[in-house]
mmCIF file of C-alpha atoms in Angstrom:
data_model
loop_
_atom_site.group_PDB
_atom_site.id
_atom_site.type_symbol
_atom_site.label_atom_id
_atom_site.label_comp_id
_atom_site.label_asym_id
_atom_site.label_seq_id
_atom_site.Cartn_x
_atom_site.Cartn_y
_atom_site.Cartn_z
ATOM 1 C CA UNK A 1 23.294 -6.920 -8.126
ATOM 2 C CA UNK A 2 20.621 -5.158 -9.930
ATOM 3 C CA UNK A 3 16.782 -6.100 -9.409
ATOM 4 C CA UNK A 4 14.142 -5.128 -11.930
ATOM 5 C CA UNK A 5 10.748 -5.311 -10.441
ATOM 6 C CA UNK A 6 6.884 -5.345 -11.037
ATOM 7 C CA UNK A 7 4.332 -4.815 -8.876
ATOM 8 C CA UNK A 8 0.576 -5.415 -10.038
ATOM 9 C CA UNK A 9 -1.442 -7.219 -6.902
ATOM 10 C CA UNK A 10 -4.132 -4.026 -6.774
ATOM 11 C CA UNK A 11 -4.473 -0.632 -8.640
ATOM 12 C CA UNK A 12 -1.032 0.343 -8.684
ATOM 13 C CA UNK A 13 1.299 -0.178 -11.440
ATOM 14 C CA UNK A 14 4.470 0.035 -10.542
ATOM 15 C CA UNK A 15 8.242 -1.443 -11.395
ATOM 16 C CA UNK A 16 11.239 -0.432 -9.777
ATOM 17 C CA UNK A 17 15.062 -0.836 -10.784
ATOM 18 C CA UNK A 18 16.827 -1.303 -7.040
ATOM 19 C CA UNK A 19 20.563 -2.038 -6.894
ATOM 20 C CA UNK A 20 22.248 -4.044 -4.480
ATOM 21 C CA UNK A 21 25.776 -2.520 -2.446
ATOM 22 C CA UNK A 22 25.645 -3.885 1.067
ATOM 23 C CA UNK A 23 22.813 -1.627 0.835
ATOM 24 C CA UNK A 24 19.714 -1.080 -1.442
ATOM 25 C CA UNK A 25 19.711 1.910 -3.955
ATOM 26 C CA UNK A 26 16.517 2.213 -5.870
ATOM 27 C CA UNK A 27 18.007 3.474 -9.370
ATOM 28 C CA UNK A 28 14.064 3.738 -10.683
ATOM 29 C CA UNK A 29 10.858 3.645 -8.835
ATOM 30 C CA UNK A 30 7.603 4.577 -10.904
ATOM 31 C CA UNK A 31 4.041 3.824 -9.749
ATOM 32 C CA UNK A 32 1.219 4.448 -11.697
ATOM 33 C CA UNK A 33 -1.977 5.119 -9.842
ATOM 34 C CA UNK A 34 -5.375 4.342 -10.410
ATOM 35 C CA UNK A 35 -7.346 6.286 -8.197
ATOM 36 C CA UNK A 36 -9.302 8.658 -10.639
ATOM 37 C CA UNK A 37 -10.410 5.077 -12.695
ATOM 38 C CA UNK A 38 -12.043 3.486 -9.361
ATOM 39 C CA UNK A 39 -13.108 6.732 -7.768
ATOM 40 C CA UNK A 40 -16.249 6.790 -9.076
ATOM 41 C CA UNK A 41 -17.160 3.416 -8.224
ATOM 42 C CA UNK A 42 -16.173 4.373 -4.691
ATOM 43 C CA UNK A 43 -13.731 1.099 -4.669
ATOM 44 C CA UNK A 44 -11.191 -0.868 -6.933
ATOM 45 C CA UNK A 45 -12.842 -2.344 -9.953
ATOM 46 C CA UNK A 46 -10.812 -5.273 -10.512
ATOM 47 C CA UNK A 47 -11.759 -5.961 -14.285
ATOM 48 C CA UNK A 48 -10.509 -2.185 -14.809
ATOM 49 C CA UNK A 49 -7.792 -2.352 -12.355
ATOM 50 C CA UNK A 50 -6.339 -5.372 -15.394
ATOM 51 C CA UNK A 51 -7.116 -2.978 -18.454
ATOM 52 C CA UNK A 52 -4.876 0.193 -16.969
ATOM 53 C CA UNK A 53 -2.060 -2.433 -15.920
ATOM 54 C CA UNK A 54 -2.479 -3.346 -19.024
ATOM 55 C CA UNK A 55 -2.179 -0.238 -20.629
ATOM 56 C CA UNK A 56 0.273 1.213 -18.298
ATOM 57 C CA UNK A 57 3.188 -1.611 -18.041
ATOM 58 C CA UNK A 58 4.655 -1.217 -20.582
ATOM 59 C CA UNK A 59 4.573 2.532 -20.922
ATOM 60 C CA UNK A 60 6.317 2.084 -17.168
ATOM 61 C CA UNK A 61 8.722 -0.822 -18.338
ATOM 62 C CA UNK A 62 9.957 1.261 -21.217
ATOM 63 C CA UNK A 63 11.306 4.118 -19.078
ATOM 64 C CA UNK A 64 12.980 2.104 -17.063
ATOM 65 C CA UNK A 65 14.509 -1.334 -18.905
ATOM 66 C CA UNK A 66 16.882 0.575 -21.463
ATOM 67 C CA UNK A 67 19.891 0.275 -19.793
ATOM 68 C CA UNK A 68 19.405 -1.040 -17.168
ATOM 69 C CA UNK A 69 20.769 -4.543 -17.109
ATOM 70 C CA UNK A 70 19.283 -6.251 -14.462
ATOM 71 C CA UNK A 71 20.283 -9.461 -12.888
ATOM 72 C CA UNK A 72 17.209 -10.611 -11.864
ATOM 73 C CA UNK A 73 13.361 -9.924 -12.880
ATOM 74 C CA UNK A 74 10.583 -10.283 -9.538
ATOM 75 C CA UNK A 75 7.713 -9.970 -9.267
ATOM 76 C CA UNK A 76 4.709 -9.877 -6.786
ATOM 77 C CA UNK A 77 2.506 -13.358 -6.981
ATOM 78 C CA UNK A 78 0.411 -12.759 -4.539
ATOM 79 C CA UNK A 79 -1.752 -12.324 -2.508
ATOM 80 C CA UNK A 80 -4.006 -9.716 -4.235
ATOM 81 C CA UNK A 81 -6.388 -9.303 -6.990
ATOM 82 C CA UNK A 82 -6.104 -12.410 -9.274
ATOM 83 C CA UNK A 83 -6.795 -10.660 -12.939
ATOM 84 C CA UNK A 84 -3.758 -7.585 -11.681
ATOM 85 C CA UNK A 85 -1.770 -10.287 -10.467
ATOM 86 C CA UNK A 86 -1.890 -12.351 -13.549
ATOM 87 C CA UNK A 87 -1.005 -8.873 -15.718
ATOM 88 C CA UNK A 88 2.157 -8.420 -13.822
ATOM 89 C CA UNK A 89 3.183 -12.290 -13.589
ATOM 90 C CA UNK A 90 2.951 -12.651 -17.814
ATOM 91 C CA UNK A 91 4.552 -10.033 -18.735
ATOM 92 C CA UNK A 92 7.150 -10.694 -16.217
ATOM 93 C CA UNK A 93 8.018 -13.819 -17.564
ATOM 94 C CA UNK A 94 7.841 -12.215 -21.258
ATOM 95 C CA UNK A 95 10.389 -10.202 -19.833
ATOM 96 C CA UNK A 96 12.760 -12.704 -18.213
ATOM 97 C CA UNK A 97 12.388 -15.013 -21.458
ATOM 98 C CA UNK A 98 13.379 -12.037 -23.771
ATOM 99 C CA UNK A 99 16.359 -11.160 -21.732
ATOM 100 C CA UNK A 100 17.656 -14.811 -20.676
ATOM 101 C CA UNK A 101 16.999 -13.315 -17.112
ATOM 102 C CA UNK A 102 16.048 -15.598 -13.764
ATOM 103 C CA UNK A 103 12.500 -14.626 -12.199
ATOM 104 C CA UNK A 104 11.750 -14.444 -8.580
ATOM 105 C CA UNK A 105 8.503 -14.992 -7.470
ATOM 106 C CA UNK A 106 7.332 -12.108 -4.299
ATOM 107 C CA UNK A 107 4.674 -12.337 -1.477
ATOM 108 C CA UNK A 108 3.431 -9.604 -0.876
ATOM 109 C CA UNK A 109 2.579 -9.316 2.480
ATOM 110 C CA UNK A 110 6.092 -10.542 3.222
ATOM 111 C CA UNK A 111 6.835 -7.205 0.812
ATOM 112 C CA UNK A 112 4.826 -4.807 2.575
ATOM 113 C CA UNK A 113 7.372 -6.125 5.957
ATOM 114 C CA UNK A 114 10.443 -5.400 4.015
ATOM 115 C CA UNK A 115 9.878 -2.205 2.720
ATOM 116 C CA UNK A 116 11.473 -1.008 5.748
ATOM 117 C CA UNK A 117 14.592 -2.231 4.618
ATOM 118 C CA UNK A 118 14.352 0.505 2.000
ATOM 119 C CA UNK A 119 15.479 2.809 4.044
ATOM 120 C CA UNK A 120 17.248 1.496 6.852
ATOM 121 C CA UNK A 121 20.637 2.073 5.617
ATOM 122 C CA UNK A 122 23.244 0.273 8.032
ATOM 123 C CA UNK A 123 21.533 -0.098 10.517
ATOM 124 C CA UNK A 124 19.955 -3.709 11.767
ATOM 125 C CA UNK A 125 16.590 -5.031 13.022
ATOM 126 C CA UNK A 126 16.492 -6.678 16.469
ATOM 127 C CA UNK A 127 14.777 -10.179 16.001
ATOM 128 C CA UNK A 128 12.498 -11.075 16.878
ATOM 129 C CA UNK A 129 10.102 -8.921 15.737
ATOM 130 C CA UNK A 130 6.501 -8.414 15.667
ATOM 131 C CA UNK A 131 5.133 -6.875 12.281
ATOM 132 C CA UNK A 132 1.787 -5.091 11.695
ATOM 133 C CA UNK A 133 0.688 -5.076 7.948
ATOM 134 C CA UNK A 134 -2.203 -2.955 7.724
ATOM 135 C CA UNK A 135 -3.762 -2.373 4.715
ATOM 136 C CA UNK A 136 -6.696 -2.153 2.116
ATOM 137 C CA UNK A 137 -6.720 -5.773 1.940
ATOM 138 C CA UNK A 138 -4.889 -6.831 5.173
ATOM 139 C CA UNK A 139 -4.743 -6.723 8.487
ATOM 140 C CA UNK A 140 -2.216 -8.847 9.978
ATOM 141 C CA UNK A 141 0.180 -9.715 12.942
ATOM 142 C CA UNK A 142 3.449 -11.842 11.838
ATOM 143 C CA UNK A 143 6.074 -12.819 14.794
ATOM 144 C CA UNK A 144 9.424 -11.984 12.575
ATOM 145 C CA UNK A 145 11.726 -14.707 13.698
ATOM 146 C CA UNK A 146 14.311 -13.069 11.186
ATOM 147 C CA UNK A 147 14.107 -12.411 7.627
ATOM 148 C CA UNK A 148 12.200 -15.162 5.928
ATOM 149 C CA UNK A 149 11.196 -16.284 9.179
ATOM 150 C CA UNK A 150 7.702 -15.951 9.992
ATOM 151 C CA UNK A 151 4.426 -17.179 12.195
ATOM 152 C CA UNK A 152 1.362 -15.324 11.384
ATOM 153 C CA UNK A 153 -0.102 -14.911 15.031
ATOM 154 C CA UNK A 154 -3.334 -12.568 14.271
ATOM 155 C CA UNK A 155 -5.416 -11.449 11.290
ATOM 156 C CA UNK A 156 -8.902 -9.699 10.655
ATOM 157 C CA UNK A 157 -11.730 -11.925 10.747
ATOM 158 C CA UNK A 158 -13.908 -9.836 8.139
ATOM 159 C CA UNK A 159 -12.868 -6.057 6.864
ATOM 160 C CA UNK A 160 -9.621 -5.354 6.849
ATOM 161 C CA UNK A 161 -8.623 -1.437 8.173
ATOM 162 C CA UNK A 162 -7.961 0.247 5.153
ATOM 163 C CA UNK A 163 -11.194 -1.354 4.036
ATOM 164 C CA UNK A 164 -12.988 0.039 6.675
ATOM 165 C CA UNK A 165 -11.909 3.375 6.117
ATOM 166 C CA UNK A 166 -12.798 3.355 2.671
ATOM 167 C CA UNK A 167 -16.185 2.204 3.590
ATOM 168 C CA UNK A 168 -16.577 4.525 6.199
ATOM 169 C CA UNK A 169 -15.455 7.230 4.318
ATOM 170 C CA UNK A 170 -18.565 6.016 1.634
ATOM 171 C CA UNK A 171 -21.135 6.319 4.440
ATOM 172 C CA UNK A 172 -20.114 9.917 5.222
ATOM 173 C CA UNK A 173 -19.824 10.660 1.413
ATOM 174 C CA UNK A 174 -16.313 11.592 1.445
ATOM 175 C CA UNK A 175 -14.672 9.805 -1.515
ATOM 176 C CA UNK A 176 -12.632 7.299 -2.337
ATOM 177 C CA UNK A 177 -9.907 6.245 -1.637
ATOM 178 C CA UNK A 178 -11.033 6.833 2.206
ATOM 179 C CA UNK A 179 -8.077 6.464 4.337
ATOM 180 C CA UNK A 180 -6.227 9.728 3.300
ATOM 181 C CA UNK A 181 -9.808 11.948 3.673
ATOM 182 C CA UNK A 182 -10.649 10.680 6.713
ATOM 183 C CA UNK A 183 -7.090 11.381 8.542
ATOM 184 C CA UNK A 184 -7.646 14.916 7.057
ATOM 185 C CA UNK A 185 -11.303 15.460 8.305
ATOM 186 C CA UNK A 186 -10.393 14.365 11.874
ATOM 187 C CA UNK A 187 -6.778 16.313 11.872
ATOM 188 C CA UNK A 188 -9.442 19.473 10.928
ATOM 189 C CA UNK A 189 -11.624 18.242 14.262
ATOM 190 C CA UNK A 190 -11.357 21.758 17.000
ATOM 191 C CA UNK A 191 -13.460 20.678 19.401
ATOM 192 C CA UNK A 192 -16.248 17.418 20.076
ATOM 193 C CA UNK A 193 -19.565 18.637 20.799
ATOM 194 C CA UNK A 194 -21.675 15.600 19.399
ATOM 195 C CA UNK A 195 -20.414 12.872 22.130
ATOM 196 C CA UNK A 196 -20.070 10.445 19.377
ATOM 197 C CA UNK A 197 -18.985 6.836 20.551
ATOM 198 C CA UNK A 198 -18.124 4.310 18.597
ATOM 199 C CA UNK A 199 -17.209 0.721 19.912
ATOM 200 C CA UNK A 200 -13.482 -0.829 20.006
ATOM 201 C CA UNK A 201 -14.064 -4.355 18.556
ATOM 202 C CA UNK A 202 -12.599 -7.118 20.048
ATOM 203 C CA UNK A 203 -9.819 -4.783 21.910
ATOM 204 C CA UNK A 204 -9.928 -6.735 25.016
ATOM 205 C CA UNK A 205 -10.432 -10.317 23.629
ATOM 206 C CA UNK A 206 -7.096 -12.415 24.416
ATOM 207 C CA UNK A 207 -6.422 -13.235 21.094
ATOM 208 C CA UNK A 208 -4.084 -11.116 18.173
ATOM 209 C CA UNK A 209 -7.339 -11.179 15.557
ATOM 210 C CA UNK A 210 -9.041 -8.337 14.153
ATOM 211 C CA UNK A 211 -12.301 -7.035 13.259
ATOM 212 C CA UNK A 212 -14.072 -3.848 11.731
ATOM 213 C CA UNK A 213 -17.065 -4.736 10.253
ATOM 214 C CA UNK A 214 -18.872 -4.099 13.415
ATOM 215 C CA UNK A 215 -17.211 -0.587 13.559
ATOM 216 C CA UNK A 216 -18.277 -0.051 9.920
ATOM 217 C CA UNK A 217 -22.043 -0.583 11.161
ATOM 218 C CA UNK A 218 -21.597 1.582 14.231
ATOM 219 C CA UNK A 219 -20.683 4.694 12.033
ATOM 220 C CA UNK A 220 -23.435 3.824 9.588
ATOM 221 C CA UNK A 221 -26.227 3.798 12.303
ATOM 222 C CA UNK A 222 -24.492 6.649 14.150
ATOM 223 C CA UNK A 223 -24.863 8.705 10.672
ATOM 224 C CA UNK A 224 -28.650 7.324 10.321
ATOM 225 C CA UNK A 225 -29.803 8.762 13.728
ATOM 226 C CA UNK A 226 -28.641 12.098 13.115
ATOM 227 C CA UNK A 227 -31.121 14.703 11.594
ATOM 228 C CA UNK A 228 -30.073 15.765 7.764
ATOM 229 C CA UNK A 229 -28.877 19.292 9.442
ATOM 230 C CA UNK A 230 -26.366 17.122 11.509
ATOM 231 C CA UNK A 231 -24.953 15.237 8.865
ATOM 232 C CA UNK A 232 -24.320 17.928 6.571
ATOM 233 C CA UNK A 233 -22.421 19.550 9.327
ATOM 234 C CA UNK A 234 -18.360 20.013 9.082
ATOM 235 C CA UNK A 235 -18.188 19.949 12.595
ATOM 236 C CA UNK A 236 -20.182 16.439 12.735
ATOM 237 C CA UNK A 237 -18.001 14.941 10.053
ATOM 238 C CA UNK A 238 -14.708 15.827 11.450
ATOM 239 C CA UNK A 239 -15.821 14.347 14.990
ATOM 240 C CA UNK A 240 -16.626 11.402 13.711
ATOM 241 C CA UNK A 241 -13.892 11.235 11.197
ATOM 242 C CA UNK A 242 -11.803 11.868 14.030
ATOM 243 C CA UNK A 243 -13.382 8.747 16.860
ATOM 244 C CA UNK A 244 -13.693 6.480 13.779
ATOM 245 C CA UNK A 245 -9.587 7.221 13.946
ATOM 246 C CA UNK A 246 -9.120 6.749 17.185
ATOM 247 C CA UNK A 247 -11.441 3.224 17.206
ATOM 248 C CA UNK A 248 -9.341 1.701 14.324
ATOM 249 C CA UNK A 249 -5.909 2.898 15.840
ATOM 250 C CA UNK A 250 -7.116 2.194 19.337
ATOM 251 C CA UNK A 251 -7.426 -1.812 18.535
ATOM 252 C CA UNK A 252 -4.504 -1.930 16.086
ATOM 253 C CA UNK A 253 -2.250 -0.071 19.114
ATOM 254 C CA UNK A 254 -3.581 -2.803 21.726
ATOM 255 C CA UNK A 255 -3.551 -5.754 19.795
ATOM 256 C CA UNK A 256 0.026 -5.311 18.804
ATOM 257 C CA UNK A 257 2.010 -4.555 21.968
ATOM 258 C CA UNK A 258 -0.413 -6.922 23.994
ATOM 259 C CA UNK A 259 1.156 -9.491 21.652
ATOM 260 C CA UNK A 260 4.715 -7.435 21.472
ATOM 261 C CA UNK A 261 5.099 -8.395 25.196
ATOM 262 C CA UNK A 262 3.576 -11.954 25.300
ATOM 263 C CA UNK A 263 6.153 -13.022 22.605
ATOM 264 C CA UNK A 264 8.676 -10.998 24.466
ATOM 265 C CA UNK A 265 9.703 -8.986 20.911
ATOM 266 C CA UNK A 266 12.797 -6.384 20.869
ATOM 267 C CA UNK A 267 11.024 -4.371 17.634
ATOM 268 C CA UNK A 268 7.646 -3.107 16.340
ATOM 269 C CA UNK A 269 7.369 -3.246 12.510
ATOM 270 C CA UNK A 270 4.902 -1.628 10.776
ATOM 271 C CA UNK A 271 3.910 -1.496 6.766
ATOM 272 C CA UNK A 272 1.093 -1.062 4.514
ATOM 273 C CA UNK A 273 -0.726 1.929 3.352
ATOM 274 C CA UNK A 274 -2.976 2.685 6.422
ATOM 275 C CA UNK A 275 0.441 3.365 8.224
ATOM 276 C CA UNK A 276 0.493 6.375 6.147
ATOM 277 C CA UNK A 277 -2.092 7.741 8.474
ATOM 278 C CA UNK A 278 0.090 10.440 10.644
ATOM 279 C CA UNK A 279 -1.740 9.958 14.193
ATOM 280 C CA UNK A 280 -1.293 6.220 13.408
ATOM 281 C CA UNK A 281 2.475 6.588 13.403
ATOM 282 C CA UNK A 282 2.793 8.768 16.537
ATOM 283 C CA UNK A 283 1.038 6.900 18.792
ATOM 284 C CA UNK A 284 2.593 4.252 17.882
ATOM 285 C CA UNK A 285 5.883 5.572 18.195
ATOM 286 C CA UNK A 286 5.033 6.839 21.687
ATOM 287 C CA UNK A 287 4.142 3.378 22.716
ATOM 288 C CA UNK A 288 6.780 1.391 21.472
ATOM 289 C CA UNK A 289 9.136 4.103 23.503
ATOM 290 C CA UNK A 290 7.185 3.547 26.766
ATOM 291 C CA UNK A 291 7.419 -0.361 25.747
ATOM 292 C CA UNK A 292 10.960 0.097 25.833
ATOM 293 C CA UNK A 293 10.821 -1.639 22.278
ATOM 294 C CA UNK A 294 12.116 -0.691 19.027
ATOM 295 C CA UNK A 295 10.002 0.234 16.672
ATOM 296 C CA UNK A 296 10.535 0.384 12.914
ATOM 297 C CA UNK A 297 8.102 1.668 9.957
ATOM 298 C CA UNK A 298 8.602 2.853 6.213
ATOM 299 C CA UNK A 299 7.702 6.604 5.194
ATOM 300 C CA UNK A 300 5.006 7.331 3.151
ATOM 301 C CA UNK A 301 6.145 6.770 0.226
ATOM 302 C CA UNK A 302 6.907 3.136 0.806
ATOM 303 C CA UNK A 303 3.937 2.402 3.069
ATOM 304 C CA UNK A 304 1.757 1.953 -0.279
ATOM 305 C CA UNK A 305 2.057 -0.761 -2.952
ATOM 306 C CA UNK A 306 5.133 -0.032 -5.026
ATOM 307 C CA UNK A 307 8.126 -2.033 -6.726
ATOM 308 C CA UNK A 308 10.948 -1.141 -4.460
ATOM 309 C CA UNK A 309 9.484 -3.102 -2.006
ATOM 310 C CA UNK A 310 9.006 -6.158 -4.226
ATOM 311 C CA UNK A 311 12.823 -5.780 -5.293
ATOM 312 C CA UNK A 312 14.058 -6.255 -1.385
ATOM 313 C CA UNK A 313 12.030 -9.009 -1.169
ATOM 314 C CA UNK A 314 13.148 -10.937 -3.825
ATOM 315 C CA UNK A 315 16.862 -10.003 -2.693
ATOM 316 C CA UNK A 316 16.225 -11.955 0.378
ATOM 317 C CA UNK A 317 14.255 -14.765 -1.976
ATOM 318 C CA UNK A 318 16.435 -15.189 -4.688
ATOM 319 C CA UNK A 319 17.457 -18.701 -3.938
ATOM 320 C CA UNK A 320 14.117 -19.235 -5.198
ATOM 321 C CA UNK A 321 15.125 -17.550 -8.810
ATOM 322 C CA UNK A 322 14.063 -20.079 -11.706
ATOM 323 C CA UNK A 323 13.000 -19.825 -14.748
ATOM 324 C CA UNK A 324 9.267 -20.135 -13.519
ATOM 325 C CA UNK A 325 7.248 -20.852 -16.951
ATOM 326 C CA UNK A 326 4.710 -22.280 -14.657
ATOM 327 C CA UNK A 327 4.382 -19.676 -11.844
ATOM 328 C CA UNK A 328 0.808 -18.970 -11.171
ATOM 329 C CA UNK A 329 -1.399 -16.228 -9.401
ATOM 330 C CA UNK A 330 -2.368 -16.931 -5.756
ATOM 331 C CA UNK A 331 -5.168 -14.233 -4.672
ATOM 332 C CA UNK A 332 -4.901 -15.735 -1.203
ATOM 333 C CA UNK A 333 -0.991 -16.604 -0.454
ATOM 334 C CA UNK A 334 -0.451 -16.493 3.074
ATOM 335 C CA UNK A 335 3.415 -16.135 4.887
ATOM 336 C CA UNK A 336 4.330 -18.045 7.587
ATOM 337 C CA UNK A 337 2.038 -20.523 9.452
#
């Protein structure tokens, strides 16, 4: 079984030919980035983020669809940026019309989970489960019954992580896309000499929700108090590169095993881009192992938005495969409860 896949939810244009064998083999896996359009706004555009999908789609599809013969065309729905979404979801069903092929419609938080399954090879996930999706846009704690089974237990009440990073990174004047250049600035960190502390929010609150908006306003008045000499210092911006790290890992680590043990999970899964983030991954390794639990997460290259992942996903959804001449754009479809 052969799926041919399009992802559009953000500023990645991607598709993705993945083959089925009692295991997944991605044939074809392109993704087009955006990052030099949006840089300069310091975020994702999303009327620009719809022109280069536009422009780029079928540059991508080309490459890929001669050939190919795929038995099914997916593609990601939602959630995400309604004008992307809407690129990817027409010419999708262009595509399915043109070659008599069923569509299957893809979450894509419920994509960011399976990505692991990318890579997995034989080997099988211990359900249940609880899954962190961490990302630009999301922040979010699913209990993983089993595949296509899930209760959303915990989300972000305001900025997501990745979206704090990227607007933390703005403060400092570091860039966009912020994740990635703030992981380097604190990885370059020797030695703290400037005491910075910056709060934890809601780490010891009994529920599984997030928030970083508050942490986003602690590094902004942190940065305001410090003389101009301070600010323009390298040592000063890879300390508090490096504690704005640790705050954002700090509550994403707690929140998750606090609820790992109260629903008494066997595995940790992790996806989304801000699991990129290296010291992210090891100390979350290193706490799953002293959990005694499992723990299961994609490498980069399937931690960001891509169409492999949206291929998997519809392999486990395609009893939903139609002809879907109505399917629509949801910027805000959930999974689970």
């Amino acid at each position: 079984m052969r799926i041919l896949a399009i992802e559009t939810s953000c500023d990645d244009t991607s598709v993705a030919l993945v083959e089925d064998k009692g295991g997944f083999k991605v044939l074809e896996n392109i993704v087009s980035s955006q990052i030099k359009v949006h840089k300069k706004w310091g975020g994702v555009v999303p009327n620009l983020a719809k022109r280069e999908h536009q422009k780029n789609l079928p540059l991508i599809i080309n490459k890929i669809i001669r050939g190919s013969d795929p038995d099914f065309i997916a593609v990601t729905n939602g959630p995400g940026l309604e004008p992307c979404l809407w690129v990817g979801i027409n010419f999708a069903i262009d595509l399915a019309e043109r070659l008599k092929k069923p569509l299957i419609p893809v979450n894509h938080i419920e994509s960011h989970l399976l990505a692991n399954w990318a890579e997995l090879g034989g080997k099988e996930v211990k359900f249940p489960a609880l899954a962190l999706i961490v990302s630009g846009g999301h922040t979010i704690l699913i209990l993983v019954k089993g595949i296509g089974r899930y209760e959303m237990v915990g989300e972000t009440r305001d900025d997501a992580a990745g979206e704090c990073f990227d607007k933390i990174a703005k403060i400092l004047g570091l860039g966009y896309p912020g994740g990635p250049i703030v992981s380097q600035k604190a990885s370059e960190l020797k030695k703290r000499k400037y005491d910075i502390k910056l709060p934890r929010p809601m780490i010891y609150q009994k529920n599984y929700d997030f928030s970083f908006s508050g942490l986003k306003t602690a590094v902004l008045y942190e940065f305001q108090n410090r003389s101009l000499k301070i600010r323009k210092s390298k040592d000063y911006i890879r300390e508090i590169c490096f504690e704005a790290q640790e705050a954002i890992t700090d509550v994403l680590l707690r929140k998750t095993i606090k609820a790992a043990n109260d629903f008494k999970v066997n595995t940790i899964i992790l996806g989304g881009g801000v699991v990129a983030n290296k010291s992210l991954r090891e100390k979350f390794k290193k706490a799953a192992e002293e959990a005694g639990l499992e723990i299961v997460l994609p490498s980069a290259e399937y931690c960001t938005d891509n169409a492999v992942m949206t291929a998997i996903t519809a392999f486990f959804n395609r009893d939903k495969a139609g002809d879907w001449k109505d399917l629509s754009a949801d910027a805000n479809l959930k999974i689970g409860k």
